[in-house]
mmCIF file of C-alpha atoms and ligand atoms in Angstrom:
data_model
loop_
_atom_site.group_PDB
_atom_site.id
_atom_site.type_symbol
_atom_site.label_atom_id
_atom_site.label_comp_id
_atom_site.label_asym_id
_atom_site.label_seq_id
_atom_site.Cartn_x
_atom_site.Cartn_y
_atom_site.Cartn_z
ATOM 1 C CA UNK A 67 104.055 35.316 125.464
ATOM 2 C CA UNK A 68 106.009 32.289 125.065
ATOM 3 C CA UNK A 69 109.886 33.598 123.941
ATOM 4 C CA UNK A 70 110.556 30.535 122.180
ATOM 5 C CA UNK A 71 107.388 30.412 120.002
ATOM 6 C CA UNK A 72 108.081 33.606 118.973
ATOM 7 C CA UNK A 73 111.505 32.801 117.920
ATOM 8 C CA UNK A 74 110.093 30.718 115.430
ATOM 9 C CA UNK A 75 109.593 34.051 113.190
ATOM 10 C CA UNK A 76 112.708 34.281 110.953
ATOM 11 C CA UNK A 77 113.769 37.652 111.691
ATOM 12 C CA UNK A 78 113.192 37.813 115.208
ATOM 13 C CA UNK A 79 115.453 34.636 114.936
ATOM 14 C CA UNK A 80 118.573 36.442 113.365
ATOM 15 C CA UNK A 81 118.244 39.234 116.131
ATOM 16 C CA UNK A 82 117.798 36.809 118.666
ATOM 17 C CA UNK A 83 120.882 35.189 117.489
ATOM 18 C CA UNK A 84 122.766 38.689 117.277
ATOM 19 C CA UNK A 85 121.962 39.193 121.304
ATOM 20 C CA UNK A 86 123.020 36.069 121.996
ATOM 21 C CA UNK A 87 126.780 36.870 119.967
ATOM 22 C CA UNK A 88 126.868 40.555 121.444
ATOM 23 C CA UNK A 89 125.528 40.246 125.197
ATOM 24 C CA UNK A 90 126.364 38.637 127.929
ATOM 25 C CA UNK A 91 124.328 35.607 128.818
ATOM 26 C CA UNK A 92 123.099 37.785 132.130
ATOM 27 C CA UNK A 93 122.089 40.332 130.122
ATOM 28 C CA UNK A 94 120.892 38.111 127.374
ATOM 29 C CA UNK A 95 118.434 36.635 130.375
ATOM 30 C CA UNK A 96 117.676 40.371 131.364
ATOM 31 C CA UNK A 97 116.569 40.989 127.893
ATOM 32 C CA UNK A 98 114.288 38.082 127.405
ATOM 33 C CA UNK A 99 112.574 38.765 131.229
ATOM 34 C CA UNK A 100 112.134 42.258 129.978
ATOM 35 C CA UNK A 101 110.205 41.417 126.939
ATOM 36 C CA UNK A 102 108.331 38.899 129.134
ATOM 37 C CA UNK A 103 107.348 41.687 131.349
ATOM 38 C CA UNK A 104 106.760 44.304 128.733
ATOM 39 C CA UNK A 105 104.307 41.916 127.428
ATOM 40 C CA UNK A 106 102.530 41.620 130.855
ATOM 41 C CA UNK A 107 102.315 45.174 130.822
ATOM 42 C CA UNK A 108 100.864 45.358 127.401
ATOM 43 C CA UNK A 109 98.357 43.198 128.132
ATOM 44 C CA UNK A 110 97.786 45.026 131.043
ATOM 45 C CA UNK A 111 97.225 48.495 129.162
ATOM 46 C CA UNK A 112 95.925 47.131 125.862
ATOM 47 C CA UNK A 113 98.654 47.340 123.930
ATOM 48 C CA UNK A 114 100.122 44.901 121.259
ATOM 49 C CA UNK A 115 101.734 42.641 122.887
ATOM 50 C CA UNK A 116 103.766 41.181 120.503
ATOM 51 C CA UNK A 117 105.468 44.309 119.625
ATOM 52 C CA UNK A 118 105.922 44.851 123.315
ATOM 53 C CA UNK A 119 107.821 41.678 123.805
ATOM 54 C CA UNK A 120 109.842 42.289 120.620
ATOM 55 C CA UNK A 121 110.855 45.893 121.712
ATOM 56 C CA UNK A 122 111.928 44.257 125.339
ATOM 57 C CA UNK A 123 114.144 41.709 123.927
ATOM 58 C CA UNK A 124 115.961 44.223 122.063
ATOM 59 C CA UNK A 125 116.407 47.293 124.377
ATOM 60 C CA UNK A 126 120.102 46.527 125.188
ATOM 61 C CA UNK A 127 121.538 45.152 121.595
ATOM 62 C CA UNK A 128 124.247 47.753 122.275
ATOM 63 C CA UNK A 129 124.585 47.673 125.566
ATOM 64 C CA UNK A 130 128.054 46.076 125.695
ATOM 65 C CA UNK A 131 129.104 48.206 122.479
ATOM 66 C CA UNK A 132 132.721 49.866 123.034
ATOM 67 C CA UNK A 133 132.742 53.410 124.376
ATOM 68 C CA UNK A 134 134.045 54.199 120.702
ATOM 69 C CA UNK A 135 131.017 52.203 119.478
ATOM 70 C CA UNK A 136 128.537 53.527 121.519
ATOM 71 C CA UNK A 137 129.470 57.297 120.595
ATOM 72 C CA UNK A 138 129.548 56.511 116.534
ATOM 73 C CA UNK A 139 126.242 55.039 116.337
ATOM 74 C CA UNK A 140 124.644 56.835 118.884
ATOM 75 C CA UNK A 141 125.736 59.663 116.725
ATOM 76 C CA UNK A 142 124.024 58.610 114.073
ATOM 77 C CA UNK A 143 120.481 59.753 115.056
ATOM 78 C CA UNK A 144 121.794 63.106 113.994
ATOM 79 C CA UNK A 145 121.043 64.500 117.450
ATOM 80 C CA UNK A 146 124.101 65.318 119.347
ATOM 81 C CA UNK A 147 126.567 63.587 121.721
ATOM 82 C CA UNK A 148 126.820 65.889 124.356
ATOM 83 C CA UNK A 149 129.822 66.426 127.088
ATOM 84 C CA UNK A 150 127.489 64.474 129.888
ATOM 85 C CA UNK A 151 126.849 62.017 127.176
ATOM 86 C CA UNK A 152 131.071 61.778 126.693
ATOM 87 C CA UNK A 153 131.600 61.214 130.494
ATOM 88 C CA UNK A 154 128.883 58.449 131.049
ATOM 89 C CA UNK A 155 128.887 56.738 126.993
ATOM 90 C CA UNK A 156 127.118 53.687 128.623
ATOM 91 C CA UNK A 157 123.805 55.951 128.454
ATOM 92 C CA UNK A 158 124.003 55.962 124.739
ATOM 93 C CA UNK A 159 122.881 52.068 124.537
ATOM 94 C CA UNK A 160 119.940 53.338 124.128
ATOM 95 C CA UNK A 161 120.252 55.791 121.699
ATOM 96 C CA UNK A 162 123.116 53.207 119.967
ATOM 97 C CA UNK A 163 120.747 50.544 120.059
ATOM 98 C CA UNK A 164 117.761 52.201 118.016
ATOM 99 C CA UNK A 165 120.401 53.024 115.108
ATOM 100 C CA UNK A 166 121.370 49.468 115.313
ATOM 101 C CA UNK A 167 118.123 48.179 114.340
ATOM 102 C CA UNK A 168 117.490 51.091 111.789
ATOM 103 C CA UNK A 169 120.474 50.662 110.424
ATOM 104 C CA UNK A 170 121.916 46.841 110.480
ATOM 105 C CA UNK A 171 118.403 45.301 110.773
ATOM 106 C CA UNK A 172 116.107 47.869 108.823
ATOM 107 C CA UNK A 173 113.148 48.615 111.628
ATOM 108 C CA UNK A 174 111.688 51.631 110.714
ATOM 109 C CA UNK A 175 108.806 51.274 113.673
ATOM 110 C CA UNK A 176 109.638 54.726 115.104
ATOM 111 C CA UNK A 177 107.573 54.395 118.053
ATOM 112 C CA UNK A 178 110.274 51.493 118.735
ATOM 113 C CA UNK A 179 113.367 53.186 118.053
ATOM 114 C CA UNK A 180 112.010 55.854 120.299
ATOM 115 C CA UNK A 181 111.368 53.944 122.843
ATOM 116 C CA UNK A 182 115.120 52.229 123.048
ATOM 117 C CA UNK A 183 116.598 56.052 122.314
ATOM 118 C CA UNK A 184 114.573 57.131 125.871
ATOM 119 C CA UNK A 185 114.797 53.516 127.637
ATOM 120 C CA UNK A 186 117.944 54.534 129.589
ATOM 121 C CA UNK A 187 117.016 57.986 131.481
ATOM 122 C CA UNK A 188 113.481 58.519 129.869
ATOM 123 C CA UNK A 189 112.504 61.834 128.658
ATOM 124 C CA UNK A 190 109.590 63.962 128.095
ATOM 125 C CA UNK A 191 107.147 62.549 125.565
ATOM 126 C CA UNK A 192 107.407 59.204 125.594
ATOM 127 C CA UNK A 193 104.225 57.292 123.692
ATOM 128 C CA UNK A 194 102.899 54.006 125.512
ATOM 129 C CA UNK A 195 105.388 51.466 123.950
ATOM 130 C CA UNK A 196 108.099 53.716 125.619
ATOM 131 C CA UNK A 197 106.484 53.758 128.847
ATOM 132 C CA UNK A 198 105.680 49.671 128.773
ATOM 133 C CA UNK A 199 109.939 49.372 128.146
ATOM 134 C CA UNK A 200 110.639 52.101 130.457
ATOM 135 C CA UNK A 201 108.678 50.500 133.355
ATOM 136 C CA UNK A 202 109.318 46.665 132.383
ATOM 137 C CA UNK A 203 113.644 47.460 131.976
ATOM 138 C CA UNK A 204 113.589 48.720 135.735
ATOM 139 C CA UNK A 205 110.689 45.444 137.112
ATOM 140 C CA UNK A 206 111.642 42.761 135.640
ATOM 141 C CA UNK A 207 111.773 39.708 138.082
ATOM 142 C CA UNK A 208 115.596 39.112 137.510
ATOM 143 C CA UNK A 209 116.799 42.599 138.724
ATOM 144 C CA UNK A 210 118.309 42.333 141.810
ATOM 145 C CA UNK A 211 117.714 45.588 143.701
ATOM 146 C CA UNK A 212 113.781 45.555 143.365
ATOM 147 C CA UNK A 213 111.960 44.846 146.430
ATOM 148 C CA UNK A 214 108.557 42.884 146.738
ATOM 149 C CA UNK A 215 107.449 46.137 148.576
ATOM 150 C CA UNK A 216 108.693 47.821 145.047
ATOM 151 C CA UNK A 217 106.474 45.836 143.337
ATOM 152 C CA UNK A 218 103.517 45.758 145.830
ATOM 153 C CA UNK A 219 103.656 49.667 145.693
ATOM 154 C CA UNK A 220 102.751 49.640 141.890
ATOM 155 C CA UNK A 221 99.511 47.583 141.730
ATOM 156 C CA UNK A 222 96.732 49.510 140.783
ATOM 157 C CA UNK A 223 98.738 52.678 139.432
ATOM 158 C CA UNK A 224 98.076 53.263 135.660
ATOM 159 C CA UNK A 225 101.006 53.755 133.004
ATOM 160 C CA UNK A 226 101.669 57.251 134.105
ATOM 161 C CA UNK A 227 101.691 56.329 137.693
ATOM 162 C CA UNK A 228 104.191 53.294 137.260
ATOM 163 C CA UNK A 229 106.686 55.171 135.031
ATOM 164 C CA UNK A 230 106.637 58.201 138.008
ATOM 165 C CA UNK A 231 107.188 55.494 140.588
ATOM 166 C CA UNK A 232 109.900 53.613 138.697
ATOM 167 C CA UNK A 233 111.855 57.018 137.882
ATOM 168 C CA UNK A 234 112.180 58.065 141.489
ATOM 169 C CA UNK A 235 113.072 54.678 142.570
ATOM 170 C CA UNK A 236 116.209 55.881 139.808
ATOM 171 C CA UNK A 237 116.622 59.398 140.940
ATOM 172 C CA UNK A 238 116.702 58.616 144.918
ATOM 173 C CA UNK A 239 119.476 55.824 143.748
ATOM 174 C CA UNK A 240 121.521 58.508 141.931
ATOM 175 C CA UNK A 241 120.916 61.039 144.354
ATOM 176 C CA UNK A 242 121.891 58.396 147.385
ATOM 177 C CA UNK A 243 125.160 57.896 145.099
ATOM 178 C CA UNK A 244 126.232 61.863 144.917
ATOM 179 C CA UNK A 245 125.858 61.103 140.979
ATOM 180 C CA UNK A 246 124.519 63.790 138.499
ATOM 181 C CA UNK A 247 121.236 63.421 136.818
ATOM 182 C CA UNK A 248 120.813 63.557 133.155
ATOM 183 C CA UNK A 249 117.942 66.372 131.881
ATOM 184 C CA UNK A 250 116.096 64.349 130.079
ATOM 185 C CA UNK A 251 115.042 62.324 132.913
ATOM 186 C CA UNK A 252 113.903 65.678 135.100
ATOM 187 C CA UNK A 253 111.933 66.679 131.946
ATOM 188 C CA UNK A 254 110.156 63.557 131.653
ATOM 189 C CA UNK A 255 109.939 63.813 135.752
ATOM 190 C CA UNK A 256 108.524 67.575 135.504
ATOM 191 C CA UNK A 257 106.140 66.627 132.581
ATOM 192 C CA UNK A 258 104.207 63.617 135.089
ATOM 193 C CA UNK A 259 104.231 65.932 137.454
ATOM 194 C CA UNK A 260 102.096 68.583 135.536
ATOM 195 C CA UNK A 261 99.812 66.338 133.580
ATOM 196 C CA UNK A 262 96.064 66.068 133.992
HETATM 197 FE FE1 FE2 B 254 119.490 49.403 128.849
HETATM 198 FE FE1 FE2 B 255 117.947 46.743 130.245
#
């Protein structure tokens, strides 16, 4: 998928523009490699592509929200902001983010609001475009702490198998930093582990 063809569509054009006034340039980057590699991964599982690479480029429109931001919109989703979510409000971008589209942008595509809500720790239940973000967020080629091994070890999994791999590569970094885990992503961890 070429990012600046797709541009050329009006309202992908105003969002782009939004990213570009509310992230930093590093993470504006990050965002368009993600949607690059979400839409590898599409193609990859048979999914639409375009919607991959749209839901990539906009997984962090919150991202560099204000703490005080990040708990009002994430708030809005009706679900609620718990004490873990209080001491670490960075995790809401996710959660943030899919209210920003709903809300300041009108997407309605639940599947991709669901998939920015879960795109920080995962959870249980996540539908394919969830998985593609999920996966493509932690592999894209500008992140830093991925190794070629990393990368090497995936080939050939399916979906399932890369989303498993790319969570413990999360929860052997939090565990290696003494930090605390949030539920959602042992959920989503326990549900891989018990499915067909
Ligand atoms: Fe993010
Ligand atoms: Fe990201």
């Amino acid at each position: 998928m070429n990012s600046a063809v797709f541009t050329d569509d009006p309202f992908v054009a105003k969002i782009d523009s939004y990213l570009k006034s509310h992230l930093s340039p590093m993470r504006y980057e990050h965002s368009l490699s993600t949607a690059d590699t979400s839409s590898a991964l599409a193609a990859m599982f048979g999914y639409d592509q375009k919607r991959a690479f749209f839901t990539g480029l906009v997984h962090d429109i919150a991202r560099e929200y204000s703490k005080e931001e990040l708990v009002e919109w994430a708030a809005k989703d009706g679900r609620p902001v718990r004490e873990l979510d209080l001491a670490s409000p960075v995790l809401l971008h996710g959660r943030a983010g899919a209210m920003v589209l709903k809300e300041k942008f009108g997407i309605q595509d639940q599947d991709l609001l669901d998939a920015l809500s879960s795109h920080t720790t995962g959870n249980a239940g996540m539908k394919t475009l969830a998985k593609i973000l999920f996966v493509a967020d932690y592999i894209e080629p500008k992140r830093k702490h991925i190794t070629p091994e990393f990368i090497s070890s995936l080939e050939g999994l399916d979906l399932d198998g890369k989303v498993y791999a790319v969570l413990m590569g999360t929860l052997n970094h939090l565990a290696d930093k003494g930090k605390s885990v949030a539920p959602e992503a042992l959920e989503l961890k326990q549900e891989l582990e018990h499915a067909e």
